[in-house]
Amino acid sequence: MSLILGVETSCDETSASVIEGSGDKAVLRSLVILSQDIHRVFGGVVPEIASRAHLTSIVPVVASALSEADVALHDLHAIAVTSAPGLVGALLVGVCYAKSLGFTRGIPVVSVHHMEGHLFATSLEHEGAVPPFTALLVSGGHTMLLDVEEWGYYRLLGVTRDDAAGEAFDKVAKMLGLPYPGGRHVENLARAGDPSLFRFRHPMVKRSDTAADSDYYAFSFSGLKTAVLNAVRGSVDIETDRAGIARGFQDALIGSLVEKTLRAARAHGRERIVLGGGVACNKALVSALAERAATIGATVFAPSPRLATDNAAMIARAGLFRHERGEHAGLDLNAYATQPIPGLVAA
Ligand code: KG4
Ligand code: ZN
């Protein structure tokens, strides 16, 4: 059994967590997430403010994760930290902190890719969310469809050609006068919307698509975003139309995500589908996917909102996997704005 401290500072959440486990049996001992509310004022994350906020909160956030878990520093077997992708200044706070702590206390440091963290998050809550599975990762910065035969071996089937799913939610929220980050608000508004009033085309989905098409598993949301903008501009009574537009947008976006994910599960004969990333909080997405998955005998595993959005527990969990493989980082570990997930291969 290993005790792993996870540290996550890639965007606007300062988070620390302790997990305990071995192999696929991992238990959450503590999770502290400090969200930087200040960015709401600007309608988006301001990188320099995010870095400074991480600096002031990293020490107390880690201290409270250790105390909540009733774990002392010398009990830890490894410190897992997000080193990519994300805002470099924000990542550097976590990376420098983890390296200093590891160096002074003689604890190995494990470098974790943020998206690999999202891939592992659901397994902390659902025993069945382990490979082989089809994975749909939908966050503010990424939209990825993967076939996961085993941990550490990821076949990349599709990505977005432009905006990420979460980004599309946030931009549409802005058009509809909703606060940032807008995904949750669009979902709430859509619930009250009539699905027949505004229908948008499901992006990148055609009946005639075949697996030989380069777009078969690909996503694109910028055209849908423009269609929503045109609907907003064309509305004579936006107060009445807002809910219907939100509903039409969400239905189209979900339709595309569900179709591509089903194609992937079917083609690879997977009976499990694992969701990850902030957009996985969306209940309409989870239920639409579960309904379609049932038609091919597949089960959908979705994380709870706390583990779907950015958190350090998922970093500790992916870190446990890398730690058990003896993958420890040196003091030259750096932060990177973009980097492929380790073990990622093209389809
Ligand atoms: O994974 P995450 O916390 O951060 C990144 O790594 O980007 O994802 C944040 C994204 C935001 O775009 C946010 O609007 C979206 O997840 N989101 C949602 C919902 N809750 C959060 N999108 C749709 N429906 C939701 N309920
Ligand atoms: Zn994320």
Coordinates of C-alpha atoms and ligand atoms in Angstrom, one line a residue:
M1 CA 0.0 0.0 0.0
S2 CA 1.3 3.5 -0.9
L3 CA 0.3 6.9 0.5
I4 CA 0.4 9.5 -2.3
L5 CA 0.0 13.3 -1.9
G6 CA -1.4 14.9 -5.1
V7 CA -0.9 18.5 -5.9
E8 CA -2.9 20.3 -8.7
T9 CA -2.3 23.9 -9.8
S10 CA -2.7 23.9 -13.6
C11 CA -5.5 26.4 -13.8
D12 CA -7.6 28.2 -11.2
E13 CA -8.0 25.6 -8.5
T14 CA -5.4 25.1 -5.8
S15 CA -5.9 21.5 -4.7
A16 CA -4.2 18.8 -2.6
S17 CA -5.3 15.3 -1.8
V18 CA -4.0 12.2 -0.1
I19 CA -4.9 8.7 -1.4
E20 CA -3.9 5.3 -0.2
G21 CA -3.8 2.2 -2.4
S22 CA -2.2 -0.3 -4.5
G23 CA -3.0 -1.2 -8.1
D24 CA -6.6 -0.4 -8.9
K25 CA -7.6 -0.4 -5.2
A26 CA -7.3 3.2 -4.1
V27 CA -9.1 5.0 -1.3
L28 CA -9.5 8.7 -1.0
R29 CA -8.2 9.9 2.4
S30 CA -8.6 13.6 1.9
L31 CA -9.4 16.2 -0.8
V32 CA -9.1 20.0 -0.5
I33 CA -10.0 22.2 -3.4
L34 CA -9.6 26.0 -3.2
S35 CA -11.3 27.7 -6.2
Q36 CA -10.1 31.1 -7.2
D37 CA -13.3 33.1 -7.4
I38 CA -11.5 36.3 -8.4
H39 CA -11.6 35.3 -12.1
R40 CA -15.4 35.6 -12.3
V41 CA -14.9 39.4 -12.2
F42 CA -12.9 39.2 -15.5
G43 CA -15.1 36.5 -17.2
G44 CA -12.2 34.2 -17.6
V45 CA -9.0 33.0 -16.0
V46 CA -6.2 35.7 -15.7
P47 CA -3.0 33.7 -15.7
E48 CA -0.9 36.1 -13.6
I49 CA -3.6 36.3 -11.0
A50 CA -3.9 32.5 -10.9
S51 CA -0.2 32.0 -10.3
R52 CA -0.1 34.5 -7.5
A53 CA -3.2 33.0 -5.9
H54 CA -1.6 29.5 -6.0
L55 CA 1.5 30.9 -4.3
T56 CA -0.5 32.2 -1.3
S57 CA -2.7 29.1 -1.0
I58 CA -0.5 26.1 -1.8
V59 CA 1.1 25.7 1.7
P60 CA -2.2 25.9 3.7
V61 CA -4.0 23.7 1.1
V62 CA -1.4 20.9 1.4
A63 CA -1.3 21.2 5.2
S64 CA -5.1 20.8 5.4
A65 CA -5.1 17.8 3.0
L66 CA -2.5 16.1 5.2
S67 CA -4.3 16.9 8.4
E68 CA -7.7 15.8 7.1
A69 CA -6.1 12.5 6.0
D70 CA -4.3 12.3 9.4
V71 CA -1.0 11.7 7.6
A72 CA 2.4 13.1 8.4
L73 CA 4.9 14.1 5.7
H74 CA 7.2 11.2 6.6
D75 CA 4.4 8.7 6.0
L76 CA 4.2 9.7 2.2
H77 CA 5.6 7.3 -0.4
A78 CA 5.4 9.9 -3.2
I79 CA 4.3 13.4 -4.2
A80 CA 2.4 13.5 -7.5
V81 CA 2.2 16.9 -9.2
T82 CA 0.6 18.1 -12.4
S83 CA 3.4 19.3 -14.7
A84 CA 1.4 19.7 -18.0
P85 CA -0.7 20.9 -19.7
G86 CA -2.0 24.2 -18.3
L87 CA -0.9 27.7 -17.5
V88 CA 2.8 27.6 -17.2
G89 CA 3.1 30.1 -14.3
A90 CA 0.3 28.3 -12.4
L91 CA 1.8 24.8 -13.0
L92 CA 5.3 26.0 -11.9
V93 CA 3.9 26.8 -8.4
G94 CA 2.9 23.2 -7.9
V95 CA 6.0 21.8 -9.6
C96 CA 8.4 23.9 -7.6
Y97 CA 6.6 23.2 -4.4
A98 CA 6.5 19.5 -4.9
K99 CA 10.2 19.3 -5.9
S100 CA 11.2 21.4 -2.9
L101 CA 9.1 19.3 -0.5
G102 CA 10.4 16.0 -2.1
F103 CA 14.0 17.1 -2.1
T104 CA 14.1 18.3 1.5
R105 CA 12.1 15.3 2.9
G106 CA 13.5 12.6 0.7
I107 CA 10.2 11.8 -0.9
P108 CA 10.0 10.8 -4.6
V109 CA 8.2 13.2 -6.9
V110 CA 6.0 11.9 -9.7
S111 CA 5.1 14.0 -12.7
V112 CA 1.5 13.7 -13.8
H113 CA -0.2 14.8 -17.0
H114 CA -3.5 16.6 -16.1
M115 CA -5.6 14.8 -18.7
E116 CA -4.3 11.4 -17.5
G117 CA -5.5 12.6 -14.1
H118 CA -9.0 13.1 -15.6
L119 CA -8.8 9.6 -17.0
F120 CA -8.2 8.1 -13.6
A121 CA -10.6 10.2 -11.6
T122 CA -13.7 8.1 -12.1
S123 CA -11.9 4.9 -10.9
L124 CA -11.7 6.5 -7.4
E125 CA -15.5 6.3 -7.2
H126 CA -16.4 3.4 -9.4
E127 CA -14.6 0.0 -9.2
G128 CA -15.7 -0.8 -12.8
A129 CA -14.1 2.3 -14.3
V130 CA -10.9 0.5 -15.2
P131 CA -9.5 -0.7 -18.5
P132 CA -10.4 -1.8 -21.1
F133 CA -12.8 1.1 -21.8
T134 CA -13.7 3.9 -24.2
A135 CA -13.0 7.3 -22.6
L136 CA -14.5 10.7 -23.4
L137 CA -12.6 13.5 -21.7
V138 CA -14.4 16.8 -21.9
S139 CA -13.0 19.8 -20.1
G140 CA -12.6 23.5 -20.5
G141 CA -9.4 23.1 -22.6
H142 CA -9.7 19.6 -24.2
T143 CA -12.1 17.2 -25.9
M144 CA -10.6 13.8 -26.5
L145 CA -12.0 10.4 -27.4
L146 CA -9.7 7.5 -26.4
D147 CA -9.6 3.8 -26.5
V148 CA -7.9 2.6 -23.3
E149 CA -6.8 -1.0 -23.5
E150 CA -4.8 -0.8 -20.3
W151 CA -3.6 2.1 -18.0
G152 CA -0.7 3.8 -19.6
Y153 CA -1.6 2.8 -23.2
Y154 CA -4.0 5.3 -24.8
R155 CA -5.2 5.2 -28.4
L156 CA -6.2 8.7 -29.5
L157 CA -9.3 8.4 -31.7
G158 CA -10.5 11.9 -31.9
V159 CA -10.0 15.5 -30.7
T160 CA -11.7 18.8 -31.3
R161 CA -10.7 20.7 -34.4
D162 CA -11.4 24.0 -32.7
D163 CA -13.1 24.8 -29.4
A164 CA -13.2 22.3 -26.5
A165 CA -16.7 21.2 -25.3
G166 CA -16.4 23.2 -22.0
E167 CA -15.1 26.2 -23.9
A168 CA -18.2 26.1 -26.1
F169 CA -20.4 26.0 -23.0
D170 CA -18.6 28.9 -21.5
K171 CA -18.8 31.0 -24.7
V172 CA -22.5 30.3 -25.2
A173 CA -23.1 31.1 -21.5
K174 CA -21.5 34.5 -22.2
M175 CA -23.8 35.1 -25.2
L176 CA -26.8 34.3 -23.0
G177 CA -25.7 36.7 -20.2
L178 CA -24.8 33.9 -17.8
P179 CA -21.8 34.0 -15.3
Y180 CA -18.4 32.4 -15.9
P181 CA -17.7 29.4 -15.9
G182 CA -21.0 28.9 -17.6
G183 CA -21.4 25.1 -18.2
R184 CA -23.5 24.6 -15.1
H185 CA -25.7 27.7 -15.8
V186 CA -26.3 26.7 -19.4
E187 CA -27.4 23.2 -18.2
N188 CA -29.8 24.7 -15.6
L189 CA -31.3 27.1 -18.2
A190 CA -31.6 24.3 -20.8
R191 CA -33.6 22.2 -18.4
A192 CA -36.4 24.7 -18.7
G193 CA -36.1 25.1 -22.5
D194 CA -38.4 23.6 -25.1
P195 CA -36.3 21.3 -27.3
S196 CA -38.3 21.9 -30.4
L197 CA -37.9 25.7 -30.6
F198 CA -34.2 26.0 -31.6
R199 CA -32.7 23.0 -33.4
F200 CA -29.0 23.1 -34.3
R201 CA -27.2 20.7 -36.5
H202 CA -25.2 18.1 -34.5
P203 CA -21.6 19.0 -35.4
M204 CA -19.5 16.6 -37.5
V205 CA -22.3 14.0 -37.6
K206 CA -23.6 12.6 -40.9
R207 CA -25.5 9.4 -41.6
S208 CA -23.2 8.6 -44.4
D209 CA -20.0 8.8 -42.2
T210 CA -17.8 5.8 -42.3
A211 CA -14.8 4.7 -40.2
A212 CA -12.6 5.6 -43.2
D213 CA -13.5 9.3 -42.9
S214 CA -10.9 11.4 -41.2
D215 CA -13.7 13.2 -39.2
Y216 CA -15.4 9.9 -38.0
Y217 CA -14.3 10.5 -34.4
A218 CA -13.5 14.2 -34.6
F219 CA -15.3 17.0 -32.9
S220 CA -15.9 20.7 -33.8
F221 CA -17.9 23.2 -31.9
S222 CA -17.1 26.6 -33.4
G223 CA -19.8 26.3 -36.1
L224 CA -22.4 25.5 -33.5
K225 CA -21.2 28.5 -31.4
T226 CA -21.8 30.7 -34.5
A227 CA -25.2 29.2 -35.1
V228 CA -26.1 30.0 -31.4
L229 CA -24.8 33.6 -31.9
N230 CA -27.0 34.1 -34.9
A231 CA -30.0 32.8 -33.0
V232 CA -29.3 35.2 -30.2
R233 CA -28.8 38.1 -32.6
G234 CA -31.9 37.1 -34.5
S235 CA -34.1 36.8 -31.5
V236 CA -36.8 39.6 -31.0
D237 CA -37.4 38.6 -27.4
I238 CA -34.2 37.0 -26.0
E239 CA -35.7 36.7 -22.5
T240 CA -38.3 34.3 -23.8
D241 CA -35.9 32.6 -26.2
R242 CA -32.9 32.1 -23.9
A243 CA -33.9 28.8 -22.4
G244 CA -34.8 27.3 -25.8
I245 CA -31.5 28.4 -27.3
A246 CA -29.6 26.9 -24.4
R247 CA -31.5 23.7 -24.8
G248 CA -31.0 23.6 -28.6
F249 CA -27.2 24.2 -28.1
Q250 CA -26.8 21.6 -25.4
D251 CA -28.8 19.0 -27.4
A252 CA -26.6 19.5 -30.5
L253 CA -23.4 19.4 -28.5
I254 CA -24.4 16.3 -26.6
G255 CA -25.7 14.6 -29.7
S256 CA -22.3 14.9 -31.3
L257 CA -20.4 13.7 -28.2
V258 CA -22.7 10.7 -27.7
E259 CA -22.6 9.7 -31.4
K260 CA -18.8 9.7 -31.6
T261 CA -18.4 7.9 -28.2
L262 CA -20.8 5.2 -29.3
R263 CA -18.9 4.8 -32.6
A264 CA -15.7 4.3 -30.6
A265 CA -17.2 1.8 -28.1
R266 CA -18.8 -0.2 -30.9
A267 CA -15.7 -0.3 -33.1
H268 CA -13.5 -1.5 -30.3
G269 CA -16.0 -3.8 -28.7
R270 CA -15.9 -2.0 -25.3
E271 CA -18.5 -2.6 -22.7
R272 CA -17.4 0.3 -20.5
I273 CA -17.4 4.0 -21.2
V274 CA -15.7 6.3 -18.8
L275 CA -16.3 10.1 -18.7
G276 CA -13.9 12.7 -17.3
G277 CA -13.5 16.4 -17.1
G278 CA -15.7 19.3 -16.0
V279 CA -18.3 18.8 -18.7
A280 CA -18.9 15.3 -17.3
C281 CA -20.8 17.1 -14.5
N282 CA -23.6 17.6 -17.1
K283 CA -26.4 15.3 -16.2
A284 CA -28.1 15.6 -19.6
L285 CA -24.8 14.3 -21.2
V286 CA -24.5 11.4 -18.7
S287 CA -28.1 10.3 -19.1
A288 CA -28.1 10.6 -23.0
L289 CA -24.8 8.6 -23.2
A290 CA -26.1 6.0 -20.7
E291 CA -29.3 5.6 -22.7
R292 CA -27.4 5.1 -26.0
A293 CA -24.7 2.9 -24.4
A294 CA -27.4 0.5 -23.1
T295 CA -28.4 -0.2 -26.7
I296 CA -25.0 -1.9 -27.3
G297 CA -24.8 -3.4 -23.8
A298 CA -22.2 -0.9 -22.5
T299 CA -22.2 0.8 -19.1
V300 CA -21.3 4.4 -18.5
F301 CA -19.2 5.5 -15.5
A302 CA -19.2 9.2 -14.7
P303 CA -17.4 11.0 -11.8
S304 CA -19.2 13.1 -9.2
P305 CA -18.8 16.9 -9.8
R306 CA -16.0 17.1 -7.2
L307 CA -13.9 14.6 -9.1
A308 CA -15.0 15.6 -12.6
T309 CA -13.7 19.2 -12.3
D310 CA -10.1 19.9 -11.5
N311 CA -8.9 18.3 -8.3
A312 CA -5.7 16.8 -6.8
A313 CA -7.3 13.4 -6.0
M314 CA -7.1 12.4 -9.7
I315 CA -3.5 13.6 -9.9
A316 CA -2.7 11.4 -6.8
R317 CA -4.5 8.4 -8.4
A318 CA -2.6 8.7 -11.8
G319 CA 0.5 9.3 -9.7
L320 CA 0.0 6.1 -7.8
F321 CA 0.0 4.2 -11.1
R322 CA 3.2 5.9 -12.3
H323 CA 4.8 5.5 -8.8
E324 CA 4.2 1.8 -8.8
R325 CA 6.0 1.6 -12.2
G326 CA 9.0 3.4 -10.6
E327 CA 8.5 6.5 -12.8
H328 CA 10.0 9.2 -10.5
A329 CA 10.9 12.7 -11.7
G330 CA 14.3 14.3 -11.3
L331 CA 15.0 17.8 -9.9
D332 CA 15.0 19.0 -13.5
L333 CA 11.2 18.4 -13.8
N334 CA 9.7 21.4 -15.5
A335 CA 6.2 22.7 -16.4
Y336 CA 4.8 22.6 -19.9
A337 CA 1.8 24.4 -21.4
T338 CA 1.2 21.5 -23.8
Q339 CA 2.4 18.0 -23.9
P340 CA 1.0 14.7 -25.1
I341 CA -0.3 12.3 -22.5
P342 CA 2.4 9.7 -21.8
G343 CA 1.6 6.5 -23.6
L344 CA -0.6 8.1 -26.2
V345 CA -0.5 6.6 -29.6
A346 CA -2.3 7.7 -32.8
A347 CA -5.2 5.5 -33.9
Ligands
KG4_1 O1 -12.0 19.9 -16.2 P1 -12.3 21.3 -15.8 O2 -12.7 21.5 -14.3 O3 -11.2 22.2 -16.1 C1 -10.3 22.1 -17.2 O4 -9.4 21.2 -17.1 O5 -10.6 22.8 -18.2 O6 -13.5 21.7 -16.7 C2 -14.1 23.0 -16.7 C3 -15.2 23.1 -17.7 C4 -15.7 24.5 -17.9 O7 -15.7 24.9 -19.2 C5 -17.1 24.4 -17.3 O8 -18.0 25.3 -17.9 C6 -17.5 23.0 -17.7 O9 -16.3 22.3 -17.4 N1 -18.6 22.5 -16.9 C7 -19.8 22.1 -17.4 C8 -20.7 21.8 -16.3 N2 -19.9 21.9 -15.2 C9 -18.7 22.4 -15.5 N3 -20.2 22.0 -18.7 C10 -21.5 21.6 -18.9 N4 -22.4 21.3 -17.9 C11 -22.0 21.3 -16.6 N5 -22.9 21.0 -15.7
ZN2 ZN -9.1 19.7 -16.1

